[in-house]
Structures are given as structure tokens and as C-alpha cells.
Coordinates of N, CA and C in Angstrom, one line a residue:
Chain A
E27 N -7.0 11.1 -10.9 CA -6.4 9.7 -9.2 C -6.8 8.6 -8.6
I28 N -5.6 7.5 -9.2 CA -6.3 6.3 -8.6 C -6.1 6.0 -7.5
V29 N -7.4 5.7 -6.3 CA -8.0 5.2 -5.9 C -7.7 3.7 -5.9
M30 N -7.0 3.5 -4.6 CA -6.0 1.9 -4.2 C -7.5 1.4 -2.6
T31 N -8.2 0.7 -2.7 CA -8.7 -0.5 -1.5 C -8.9 -1.2 -1.0
Q32 N -8.3 -1.5 0.2 CA -7.8 -2.4 0.8 C -8.5 -3.6 1.3
S33 N -8.4 -5.0 1.3 CA -10.0 -5.6 1.7 C -8.9 -7.2 2.6
P34 N -10.1 -7.0 4.0 CA -10.8 -7.0 4.6 C -9.7 -5.0 5.7
A35 N -11.1 -4.6 6.2 CA -10.6 -3.9 7.2 C -10.1 -4.2 8.5
T36 N -10.4 -4.9 8.8 CA -9.8 -6.0 10.4 C -10.0 -7.5 10.1
L37 N -8.5 -8.3 9.6 CA -7.8 -9.7 9.9 C -8.1 -9.9 11.0
S38 N -8.6 -10.7 11.6 CA -8.5 -11.6 12.7 C -7.7 -13.2 12.8
V39 N -7.1 -13.2 12.9 CA -5.6 -14.5 12.7 C -4.9 -14.9 13.6
S40 N -5.7 -16.3 13.9 CA -4.6 -17.1 15.1 C -2.7 -16.4 15.2
P41 N -2.4 -17.1 15.3 CA -0.8 -16.9 16.0 C -0.7 -18.6 14.8
G42 N 0.9 -17.9 14.1 CA 1.5 -19.5 13.2 C 0.7 -19.3 11.8
E43 N -0.8 -18.8 11.6 CA -1.6 -19.8 10.3 C -1.3 -18.1 9.1
R44 N -1.8 -18.3 8.3 CA -2.1 -17.8 7.6 C -2.7 -16.4 7.0
A45 N -2.0 -15.5 6.3 CA -3.1 -14.0 6.3 C -2.6 -13.2 5.0
T46 N -3.9 -13.4 4.3 CA -3.9 -12.6 3.1 C -5.0 -11.7 3.0
L47 N -4.1 -10.6 2.7 CA -4.6 -9.2 2.4 C -4.7 -8.8 1.0
S48 N -5.8 -8.2 0.7 CA -6.1 -7.8 -0.9 C -6.3 -6.1 -1.1
C49 N -5.2 -5.8 -2.5 CA -5.4 -4.0 -2.3 C -5.5 -4.5 -3.7
R50 N -7.3 -3.6 -4.2 CA -7.1 -2.8 -6.2 C -6.8 -1.8 -6.6
A51 N -7.0 -1.3 -6.9 CA -6.7 -0.4 -8.1 C -7.0 -0.3 -8.5
S52 N -8.1 1.1 -8.7 CA -9.3 1.5 -10.1 C -8.7 1.8 -11.3
Q53 N -7.2 2.0 -11.1 CA -6.7 1.5 -13.5 C -5.2 1.2 -12.5
S54 N -4.9 0.7 -14.4 CA -3.5 -0.4 -13.9 C -2.5 0.5 -13.4
V55 N -2.6 0.2 -12.6 CA -0.3 0.5 -11.5 C 0.9 0.1 -11.3
S56 N 0.1 -1.4 -13.4 CA 1.5 -2.0 -13.3 C 2.0 -2.6 -12.3
S57 N 3.6 -2.7 -12.3 CA 3.9 -3.6 -10.9 C 4.5 -2.7 -9.6
N58 N 3.4 -1.6 -9.6 CA 4.9 -0.1 -9.3 C 3.7 -0.3 -8.0
L59 N 3.5 -1.7 -7.0 CA 2.6 -1.5 -5.9 C 4.1 -1.7 -4.7
A60 N 3.0 -1.3 -3.3 CA 3.7 -1.3 -2.9 C 3.9 -1.8 -1.5
W61 N 3.6 -2.6 -0.3 CA 3.4 -2.8 0.7 C 3.8 -2.1 1.8
Y62 N 3.4 -1.7 2.9 CA 3.8 -1.1 4.8 C 3.4 -2.3 5.6
Q63 N 4.1 -1.7 6.4 CA 3.4 -2.1 8.2 C 3.4 -0.9 8.9
Q64 N 3.0 -0.6 9.4 CA 3.4 -0.2 11.0 C 1.8 -0.4 11.8
K65 N 2.6 0.4 12.6 CA 3.1 -0.2 14.7 C 2.4 0.9 14.9
P66 N 1.1 0.7 16.1 CA 0.9 1.5 16.8 C 2.3 2.5 17.4
G67 N 2.5 4.5 17.1 CA 3.1 4.7 17.4 C 4.8 5.2 16.8
Q68 N 4.1 4.5 15.3 CA 6.1 4.4 15.0 C 5.3 4.9 13.6
A69 N 6.3 4.8 12.4 CA 6.0 5.3 10.4 C 5.6 3.3 10.4
P70 N 5.9 4.8 8.9 CA 5.1 2.3 8.4 C 6.2 2.4 7.4
R71 N 6.8 0.9 7.7 CA 7.8 -0.1 7.6 C 7.4 -0.8 5.8
L72 N 8.1 0.6 4.9 CA 8.5 -0.9 3.6 C 8.7 -2.4 3.2
L73 N 7.1 -3.0 4.2 CA 7.9 -5.1 3.0 C 8.5 -5.1 2.1
I74 N 7.7 -4.3 0.7 CA 7.6 -4.6 -0.4 C 7.4 -4.2 -1.4
Y75 N 7.9 -3.9 -2.9 CA 8.1 -3.4 -3.7 C 8.3 -3.8 -4.5
G76 N 8.1 -2.9 -6.3 CA 7.3 -3.8 -7.4 C 6.7 -4.5 -7.5
A77 N 5.6 -5.1 -6.0 CA 3.8 -5.6 -5.9 C 5.0 -7.4 -5.3
S78 N 6.5 -7.8 -5.7 CA 6.7 -9.1 -4.6 C 7.8 -9.5 -4.9
T79 N 8.6 -8.1 -3.7 CA 10.0 -7.9 -3.8 C 9.6 -7.3 -2.7
R80 N 10.8 -8.7 -2.0 CA 11.0 -7.6 0.0 C 12.0 -6.4 -0.2
A81 N 11.2 -6.1 0.4 CA 12.5 -4.8 1.3 C 13.7 -5.6 1.8
T82 N 14.8 -5.0 2.3 CA 16.3 -5.3 2.5 C 15.8 -5.4 4.4
G83 N 15.6 -6.5 4.6 CA 15.8 -7.3 6.1 C 14.4 -7.9 6.5
I84 N 13.6 -8.0 5.0 CA 12.1 -7.9 5.7 C 12.3 -9.4 5.5
P85 N 11.6 -10.1 7.2 CA 11.6 -11.7 6.7 C 10.4 -12.7 5.4
A86 N 11.2 -13.3 4.7 CA 10.7 -14.2 3.7 C 9.2 -14.3 4.6
R87 N 9.2 -14.8 5.6 CA 7.3 -15.1 5.1 C 6.7 -14.4 5.2
F88 N 6.5 -12.9 4.9 CA 6.3 -12.1 3.4 C 6.4 -12.1 2.2
S89 N 5.0 -11.8 1.7 CA 5.5 -12.0 0.5 C 4.2 -11.9 -0.5
G90 N 3.9 -10.6 -2.0 CA 3.5 -10.5 -2.7 C 3.4 -10.7 -3.4
S91 N 2.0 -10.4 -4.1 CA 1.6 -11.2 -5.5 C 0.6 -10.4 -6.2
G92 N 0.9 -9.7 -7.4 CA -0.2 -9.7 -8.4 C 0.4 -8.7 -9.4
S93 N -0.3 -7.8 -10.6 CA -0.2 -7.2 -11.0 C -1.4 -6.8 -11.7
G94 N -0.8 -4.6 -12.4 CA -2.3 -4.1 -13.0 C -3.2 -3.9 -11.7
T95 N -4.2 -4.6 -11.2 CA -5.2 -3.5 -10.8 C -5.6 -5.0 -9.2
E96 N -5.1 -5.9 -8.3 CA -5.4 -6.9 -8.2 C -4.3 -6.8 -7.8
F97 N -3.7 -6.9 -6.5 CA -2.8 -8.0 -5.5 C -2.5 -7.9 -3.8
T98 N -2.2 -9.2 -3.4 CA -1.7 -9.3 -2.6 C -1.4 -9.0 -2.1
L99 N -0.6 -9.1 -0.5 CA 0.3 -10.4 0.6 C 0.0 -10.7 1.3
T100 N 1.4 -11.8 1.5 CA 0.3 -12.6 1.9 C 1.0 -12.7 3.8
I101 N 0.6 -13.7 5.0 CA 2.1 -13.8 5.9 C 1.8 -15.3 6.1
S102 N 3.0 -15.7 5.2 CA 2.9 -17.1 5.5 C 2.4 -17.8 7.3
S103 N 3.1 -16.8 8.1 CA 2.5 -18.4 10.0 C 3.0 -16.8 10.3
L104 N 1.9 -16.0 11.1 CA 2.0 -15.0 11.8 C 3.0 -15.0 13.5
Q105 N 3.8 -14.2 13.0 CA 3.8 -14.7 14.4 C 3.4 -12.7 15.7
S106 N 3.8 -13.1 16.6 CA 3.1 -12.1 17.9 C 3.9 -10.2 17.0
E107 N 4.9 -10.1 16.0 CA 5.0 -8.8 15.6 C 4.2 -9.2 14.7
D108 N 3.8 -9.3 14.2 CA 3.0 -9.1 12.9 C 1.5 -8.2 13.3
F109 N 1.8 -8.9 14.3 CA -0.1 -8.6 14.2 C -0.6 -6.2 14.0
A110 N -0.7 -5.7 13.1 CA 0.1 -4.4 13.1 C -1.8 -3.8 11.8
V111 N -1.4 -2.6 11.1 CA -1.9 -2.2 10.4 C -0.6 -1.8 9.0
Y112 N -1.2 -3.0 7.9 CA -0.8 -2.9 6.8 C -1.2 -1.8 5.6
Y113 N -1.2 -1.5 5.0 CA -1.5 -0.5 3.5 C -0.7 -0.9 2.1
C114 N -0.9 -0.5 1.3 CA -0.6 -0.6 0.3 C -0.6 0.5 -0.7
Q115 N 0.2 1.1 -1.8 CA 0.9 2.4 -2.0 C 0.8 2.2 -2.9
Q116 N 0.5 3.3 -5.0 CA 0.4 2.8 -5.9 C 1.5 4.4 -6.3
Y117 N 2.6 3.6 -7.2 CA 3.5 4.8 -7.1 C 4.1 4.4 -8.9
N118 N 3.0 3.8 -9.7 CA 2.5 4.3 -11.0 C 2.5 5.6 -11.5
N119 N 1.2 5.8 -11.2 CA 1.4 7.3 -11.2 C 1.9 8.2 -10.0
W120 N 2.9 9.2 -10.4 CA 3.7 9.5 -8.6 C 4.3 10.8 -10.1
P121 N 4.2 12.0 -9.1 CA 3.5 12.0 -7.7 C 2.2 11.7 -8.2
P122 N 0.6 11.9 -6.7 CA 1.4 11.7 -5.3 C 1.6 9.7 -5.8
G123 N 1.0 8.8 -5.8 CA 1.2 8.2 -5.2 C 0.3 7.0 -3.6
T124 N -1.0 7.6 -4.4 CA -1.7 6.9 -3.5 C -2.3 6.1 -2.9
F125 N -2.2 5.7 -1.9 CA -2.7 4.5 -0.2 C -3.4 4.4 -0.2
G126 N -3.9 3.0 0.0 CA -4.9 2.0 0.0 C -5.4 2.6 1.8
G127 N -6.1 2.2 2.8 CA -7.4 2.9 3.7 C -6.9 2.0 4.8
G128 N -6.0 0.6 4.7 CA -5.4 -0.6 5.3 C -6.4 -1.2 6.4
T129 N -6.0 -2.5 5.9 CA -6.2 -3.7 6.8 C -5.4 -3.9 8.3
K130 N -6.0 -4.3 9.0 CA -5.7 -4.2 10.8 C -5.5 -6.1 10.2
V131 N -4.5 -6.4 11.1 CA -4.6 -7.9 11.5 C -4.4 -7.3 13.1
E132 N -5.6 -8.6 13.1 CA -5.2 -7.8 15.1 C -5.5 -9.6 15.3
I133 N -5.8 -10.5 16.8 CA -4.6 -11.4 17.2 C -6.6 -12.1 17.7
K134 N -6.8 -13.7 16.9 CA -7.9 -14.1 17.3 C -8.3 -14.8 18.8
Chain B
Q28 N 23.8 3.5 7.3 CA 22.4 3.7 7.2 C 21.7 4.9 7.1
V29 N 19.9 5.6 6.2 CA 20.0 6.6 6.1 C 19.4 6.6 7.7
Q30 N 19.3 8.2 7.7 CA 18.0 8.3 9.0 C 17.8 10.0 8.6
L31 N 15.9 9.8 9.2 CA 15.4 10.8 9.3 C 14.8 11.3 9.8
Q32 N 15.3 12.6 10.6 CA 15.0 12.8 11.6 C 14.3 14.4 12.0
Q33 N 13.1 14.3 12.0 CA 11.9 15.4 12.0 C 11.9 16.6 12.8
S34 N 11.9 17.7 13.3 CA 11.7 18.4 13.9 C 10.7 19.9 13.9
G35 N 10.2 20.3 15.0 CA 9.3 21.3 15.0 C 8.0 21.7 15.6
P36 N 7.4 22.4 16.3 CA 6.5 22.1 16.6 C 5.1 21.4 16.7
G37 N 4.8 20.8 17.9 CA 3.2 19.9 17.6 C 2.1 21.5 18.3
L38 N 1.9 22.4 18.1 CA 0.7 22.9 18.9 C 0.7 24.1 17.5
V39 N -0.5 24.6 16.8 CA -0.8 25.9 15.6 C -1.5 25.9 15.7
K40 N -1.0 27.2 15.8 CA -3.0 28.4 15.8 C -3.6 28.2 14.6
P41 N -5.1 28.0 14.8 CA -5.7 28.1 13.1 C -5.5 29.8 12.8
S42 N -5.0 29.3 11.8 CA -4.1 30.4 10.5 C -3.3 30.5 10.5
Q43 N -2.3 30.6 10.9 CA -0.5 30.6 11.1 C 0.1 28.6 10.1
T44 N 1.3 28.9 10.1 CA 2.1 28.2 9.3 C 2.4 27.8 10.5
L45 N 2.7 26.2 9.3 CA 2.7 24.9 10.1 C 3.9 25.0 9.4
S46 N 5.2 24.9 10.7 CA 7.0 24.1 10.1 C 7.6 23.1 10.7
L47 N 8.0 22.9 9.6 CA 8.7 21.6 9.8 C 10.4 21.7 9.6
T48 N 11.3 20.6 9.9 CA 12.0 20.6 9.8 C 12.5 18.9 9.6
C49 N 13.3 18.7 8.6 CA 14.0 17.3 8.7 C 15.3 17.1 7.9
A50 N 16.1 16.3 9.1 CA 18.0 16.1 8.7 C 17.6 14.9 8.5
I51 N 18.6 15.1 7.1 CA 18.9 13.8 6.8 C 20.4 13.7 7.2
S52 N 20.9 11.6 7.5 CA 21.5 11.6 7.6 C 22.1 9.9 7.0
G53 N 23.3 10.4 6.5 CA 23.6 8.9 5.4 C 23.2 8.5 3.6
D54 N 22.4 10.5 3.6 CA 22.4 10.7 2.0 C 21.8 12.3 1.9
S55 N 22.1 12.4 0.6 CA 22.1 13.5 0.8 C 20.8 14.3 0.0
V56 N 20.4 15.3 0.2 CA 19.7 16.5 0.4 C 19.3 16.3 -1.9
S57 N 21.1 16.8 -2.1 CA 21.4 16.7 -3.1 C 21.7 15.5 -4.2
S58 N 21.1 14.5 -3.4 CA 20.9 13.1 -4.4 C 20.1 13.6 -5.7
T59 N 20.9 12.7 -6.5 CA 20.0 12.4 -7.2 C 18.9 11.8 -8.5
S60 N 19.5 10.2 -7.3 CA 18.8 9.5 -7.7 C 17.9 8.9 -5.9
A61 N 17.3 10.4 -5.1 CA 16.2 10.8 -5.0 C 15.1 11.1 -4.8
S62 N 14.2 11.7 -4.2 CA 12.8 12.4 -4.0 C 12.8 13.7 -2.8
W63 N 12.7 14.0 -1.6 CA 12.6 14.1 0.1 C 11.4 14.0 -0.2
S64 N 10.3 14.0 0.8 CA 8.8 13.8 -0.3 C 8.0 14.4 1.3
W65 N 7.2 14.5 1.5 CA 6.7 15.1 3.4 C 4.7 14.1 3.3
I66 N 4.6 13.4 4.4 CA 3.7 13.0 3.9 C 2.6 13.3 5.1
R67 N 1.1 13.3 5.2 CA 0.5 13.1 6.8 C -0.1 12.4 6.7
Q68 N -0.2 11.6 8.3 CA -1.1 10.4 8.5 C -2.9 10.6 8.9
S69 N -4.3 11.1 8.7 CA -5.0 12.0 10.2 C -6.2 10.4 9.9
P70 N -7.1 10.1 10.6 CA -8.1 9.5 10.3 C -8.5 9.5 10.0
S71 N -9.2 11.0 9.8 CA -9.8 11.4 8.5 C -9.6 11.2 7.0
R72 N -8.3 11.3 6.4 CA -7.9 11.4 5.2 C -7.1 10.2 4.7
G73 N -6.3 10.1 5.9 CA -5.6 7.8 5.8 C -4.2 8.9 5.9
L74 N -3.7 8.7 4.7 CA -2.4 8.5 4.4 C -2.4 9.6 3.3
E75 N -1.8 10.5 3.0 CA -1.7 11.6 2.6 C -0.5 12.7 1.7
W76 N 0.1 11.8 0.9 CA 1.7 12.6 0.9 C 0.9 13.7 -0.4
L77 N 1.6 14.9 0.7 CA 1.7 16.7 0.8 C 2.7 17.1 -0.6
G78 N 3.5 16.6 -1.2 CA 5.1 17.1 -1.3 C 6.2 16.9 -1.7
R79 N 7.3 17.6 -2.6 CA 8.8 17.1 -1.4 C 9.2 18.2 -3.2
T80 N 10.8 17.8 -2.7 CA 12.2 18.4 -3.7 C 12.7 17.2 -3.6
Y81 N 13.7 17.3 -5.4 CA 14.2 16.6 -5.3 C 15.5 17.6 -5.8
F82 N 16.5 17.5 -6.1 CA 17.6 17.7 -7.6 C 17.6 17.1 -8.0
R83 N 18.4 17.3 -9.5 CA 18.2 17.3 -11.3 C 18.8 17.3 -12.0
S84 N 19.7 18.8 -11.7 CA 20.1 19.6 -12.5 C 20.4 21.0 -11.9
K85 N 19.4 20.3 -11.1 CA 18.9 22.0 -10.5 C 17.7 21.7 -9.9
W86 N 17.3 22.4 -8.6 CA 16.2 21.7 -7.4 C 14.7 21.9 -8.5
Y87 N 14.0 20.8 -8.0 CA 12.3 20.8 -8.5 C 11.6 21.3 -7.5
N88 N 10.5 20.7 -7.6 CA 9.6 20.6 -6.4 C 7.9 20.3 -6.8
D89 N 7.3 19.3 -6.1 CA 5.7 18.8 -6.6 C 4.8 19.3 -5.3
Y90 N 4.2 19.5 -5.4 CA 2.6 19.6 -4.7 C 1.8 18.7 -4.8
A91 N 0.8 18.7 -3.4 CA -0.1 17.3 -4.0 C -1.6 19.3 -4.4
V92 N -2.5 18.4 -5.0 CA -2.8 19.4 -5.1 C -3.8 20.3 -4.3
S93 N -4.1 19.1 -2.8 CA -5.1 19.4 -2.6 C -4.4 20.5 -1.0
V94 N -3.6 20.5 -1.2 CA -2.8 22.1 -0.6 C -1.8 23.3 -0.8
K95 N -1.6 22.5 -2.6 CA -1.5 23.1 -3.4 C -0.9 24.5 -3.0
S96 N -1.4 25.0 -2.9 CA -2.1 26.6 -2.7 C -1.9 27.8 -1.3
R97 N -1.1 26.2 -0.5 CA -0.6 26.6 1.2 C 0.8 25.8 1.0
I98 N 1.6 25.1 -0.1 CA 2.4 24.6 0.4 C 4.1 24.7 0.0
T99 N 5.0 24.7 0.5 CA 5.7 25.0 0.4 C 7.2 23.8 1.4
V100 N 8.2 23.4 -0.1 CA 8.8 22.5 0.7 C 10.6 23.1 0.1
N101 N 11.2 23.0 0.9 CA 12.8 23.4 -0.1 C 13.8 22.9 1.0
P102 N 14.4 22.7 0.4 CA 15.8 22.0 0.7 C 17.1 23.2 1.0
D103 N 18.1 22.7 2.1 CA 19.0 23.6 2.9 C 20.8 22.7 3.0
T104 N 20.5 23.0 1.3 CA 21.8 21.8 1.4 C 23.1 22.4 2.2
S105 N 23.0 23.5 3.2 CA 23.7 23.8 3.9 C 24.2 22.3 5.4
K106 N 22.3 22.6 5.0 CA 22.7 21.0 7.1 C 22.1 20.1 6.6
N107 N 22.1 20.5 5.2 CA 21.6 18.0 4.7 C 20.7 18.2 5.5
Q108 N 18.9 19.4 5.1 CA 18.0 18.7 4.9 C 17.0 19.3 4.2
Y109 N 15.5 19.4 5.0 CA 15.1 19.6 4.1 C 13.0 19.7 4.4
S110 N 13.0 21.0 4.3 CA 11.4 21.3 5.3 C 10.3 21.9 4.7
L111 N 9.4 21.6 5.6 CA 7.6 21.9 5.2 C 7.5 23.4 5.8
E112 N 6.4 23.7 4.4 CA 5.9 24.8 5.8 C 4.7 24.9 4.8
L113 N 3.2 24.6 5.7 CA 2.0 25.0 4.9 C 1.5 26.4 5.8
N114 N 1.0 27.0 5.1 CA -0.1 28.0 6.1 C -0.9 28.3 5.5
S115 N -2.1 29.2 6.2 CA -3.1 29.3 6.2 C -4.1 28.1 7.1
V116 N -3.7 27.4 8.2 CA -4.1 26.0 8.9 C -5.5 26.6 9.6
T117 N -6.0 25.3 9.0 CA -7.2 25.4 9.9 C -6.8 23.7 10.5
P118 N -8.3 23.9 11.6 CA -8.4 22.0 12.7 C -8.1 20.8 11.6
E119 N -8.7 20.9 9.8 CA -8.5 19.6 9.7 C -6.5 19.5 8.5
D120 N -6.1 20.5 8.9 CA -4.3 19.9 9.7 C -4.6 19.8 10.5
T121 N -5.1 18.9 10.9 CA -4.7 18.3 12.7 C -3.8 17.0 12.0
A122 N -2.2 16.6 11.5 CA -2.5 15.2 11.8 C -0.8 14.8 12.2
V123 N -0.4 13.7 11.7 CA 1.0 13.0 11.9 C 1.7 13.4 11.0
Y124 N 2.6 14.0 10.5 CA 4.1 14.7 9.4 C 5.2 13.9 9.9
Y125 N 4.8 12.9 8.5 CA 6.2 12.1 8.4 C 7.3 13.1 7.1
C126 N 8.6 12.4 7.2 CA 9.2 13.1 5.8 C 9.5 11.8 5.5
A127 N 10.0 11.1 4.5 CA 10.2 10.5 3.3 C 11.0 10.5 2.4
R128 N 11.5 9.5 2.4 CA 12.6 9.2 0.8 C 12.0 8.0 0.2
K129 N 12.3 8.9 -1.2 CA 12.0 8.5 -1.9 C 13.1 7.9 -3.2
S130 N 13.2 6.8 -2.8 CA 14.7 6.0 -4.1 C 14.0 6.6 -5.4
V131 N 14.7 6.6 -6.9 CA 14.3 7.2 -8.5 C 14.1 4.7 -8.6
G132 N 12.7 4.9 -8.5 CA 12.4 4.0 -9.6 C 11.9 2.9 -8.0
L133 N 11.9 3.3 -6.8 CA 11.7 2.8 -6.0 C 10.5 3.5 -4.9
T134 N 10.4 3.8 -4.1 CA 8.8 4.7 -3.2 C 9.6 4.4 -2.5
F135 N 9.2 5.0 -1.2 CA 9.5 5.6 0.6 C 10.0 4.6 1.1
D136 N 10.8 4.5 1.7 CA 12.3 3.4 2.2 C 12.7 3.8 3.1
Y137 N 13.0 6.0 3.5 CA 13.6 5.4 4.9 C 12.3 6.8 5.1
W138 N 11.1 6.8 7.0 CA 10.1 7.9 7.4 C 11.4 8.2 8.5
G139 N 11.2 9.4 8.8 CA 11.3 10.2 9.7 C 10.3 9.4 11.2
Q140 N 10.5 9.8 11.6 CA 9.6 9.6 13.2 C 8.8 10.1 13.0
G141 N 7.8 10.9 12.4 CA 6.3 11.4 13.2 C 6.9 12.3 13.6
T142 N 5.7 13.3 13.9 CA 5.7 15.1 14.8 C 3.5 15.1 14.1
Q143 N 3.1 14.4 16.0 CA 2.2 14.8 16.3 C 2.1 17.4 15.5
V144 N 1.0 16.8 14.3 CA 0.6 18.8 14.7 C -1.1 18.1 15.0
T145 N -1.0 19.5 16.3 CA -2.5 19.6 16.4 C -2.7 21.6 16.4
V146 N -3.3 21.3 15.1 CA -3.2 23.0 14.9 C -5.4 23.1 16.1
S147 N -5.3 24.3 17.1 CA -5.6 24.2 18.0 C -5.1 26.0 18.2
S148 N -6.4 27.0 18.5 CA -6.2 28.0 19.7 C -6.7 27.5 21.5

């Protein structure tokens, strides 16, 4: 099973600043990598798929990059509604399509 | 717009069967360009995919190794929904359970609202 490791576990950022989240796969997943945002009491929401393609309705301040085993989610200028937990997920080896442990983006 | 609406009990006794249903609107459980999954989330196990059902000229199922001996995911074409049954539950099965659609070539793009299921006597 492919293990997905996210870092850092918690990221403290001021509104308007840039946030950079990392995700590493234990083996290559090509570009079959997605990012989700989850707020308390809600289901995960798909942000990015194919490592860099924004899902429908996702603002341009969210961008994804990487391929193989190293991936990055960048939020260019954090808005108040962006403070949440972010998960990466690989779907190259599907099923099961494993998730990372999450990065919590909190207000500094 | 695809919507997934979950239903089912929030409390299950140990050794009994957890049963949840996911009603689909805006798509079909028989779609040949999607599969229909159950995923759970707990503090100890994180987000964990459990199983799926999908139709490609006939019905197929796949299950996670961790629950394979205890799980059944079934489609109900008459109601355009699908279900989860997890038997012989223990407190370790306590989690928020989600249904989710995975489009072919994509990943989980639509999710149900989640159901907190607690296993306790």
C-alpha cells in the first residue's frame, strides 16, 4: 500500500500570506494526486486533481504542483475561509487510493 | 448537480451490523463512468476507503483488505442508491462514515454529508 505523508502537521499563517503544504508518496503515483479541504463538521471538498488541475469552482489562489513522489499545494493569499485541514490523496494505485494524515492551516 | 444523501443509525451495539444508505440525485448508480464508495474517518485511522460498487455491463465490488471479511456494498437501482453493511462491529469501527462518487479518471468529486457512527453498548 502506498503511504502518503503530509508536512507540516500544522501551519500557522496570517491572512493574506502564502501557505505551502507538502505531500510525499512512498512510491511514484505519477500525477494521480488530489488535494481536499475539510472544515469542521463537513465532508472533504475536492480542490485539485491530476496534481495541478483545479476542480470546478475552486478559486485561482489554490494551485498544485509536483509529480512522482513529491507534491505541493500552494494557497497564494490566505482568506479567512481557507483556514481548514487539507488532505492529499493518491489514486494511482486504486483501489484503495490512500490519503495523507492532513495539514491543519490555522490563523497565526 | 450531483448530491449524495446519507441515512442510517448513529449508534450500533458491538457485534451487530452497521447499515448505511446513500441516495443519489443528479447521477445514476448504474453509470458506467463512475464508481460509488464508502469512506470512513476517525482520529486513529484518518481517512480510510472501505469499499465500492460499480457497473460496467455487470456489477462489481471491491473492498479494503482491512474490512474485506465483514463488508458488503450493494446497489439498489430501483431507488438509485447504494448501501453499506459492516458486520461484527467493535468500538474500533466508531467513525464518521461518508459515501462518495469517484468518476473514471478522476477521484472523489462528490461526497455525502457524513454520518457519525458510534459502536457502544
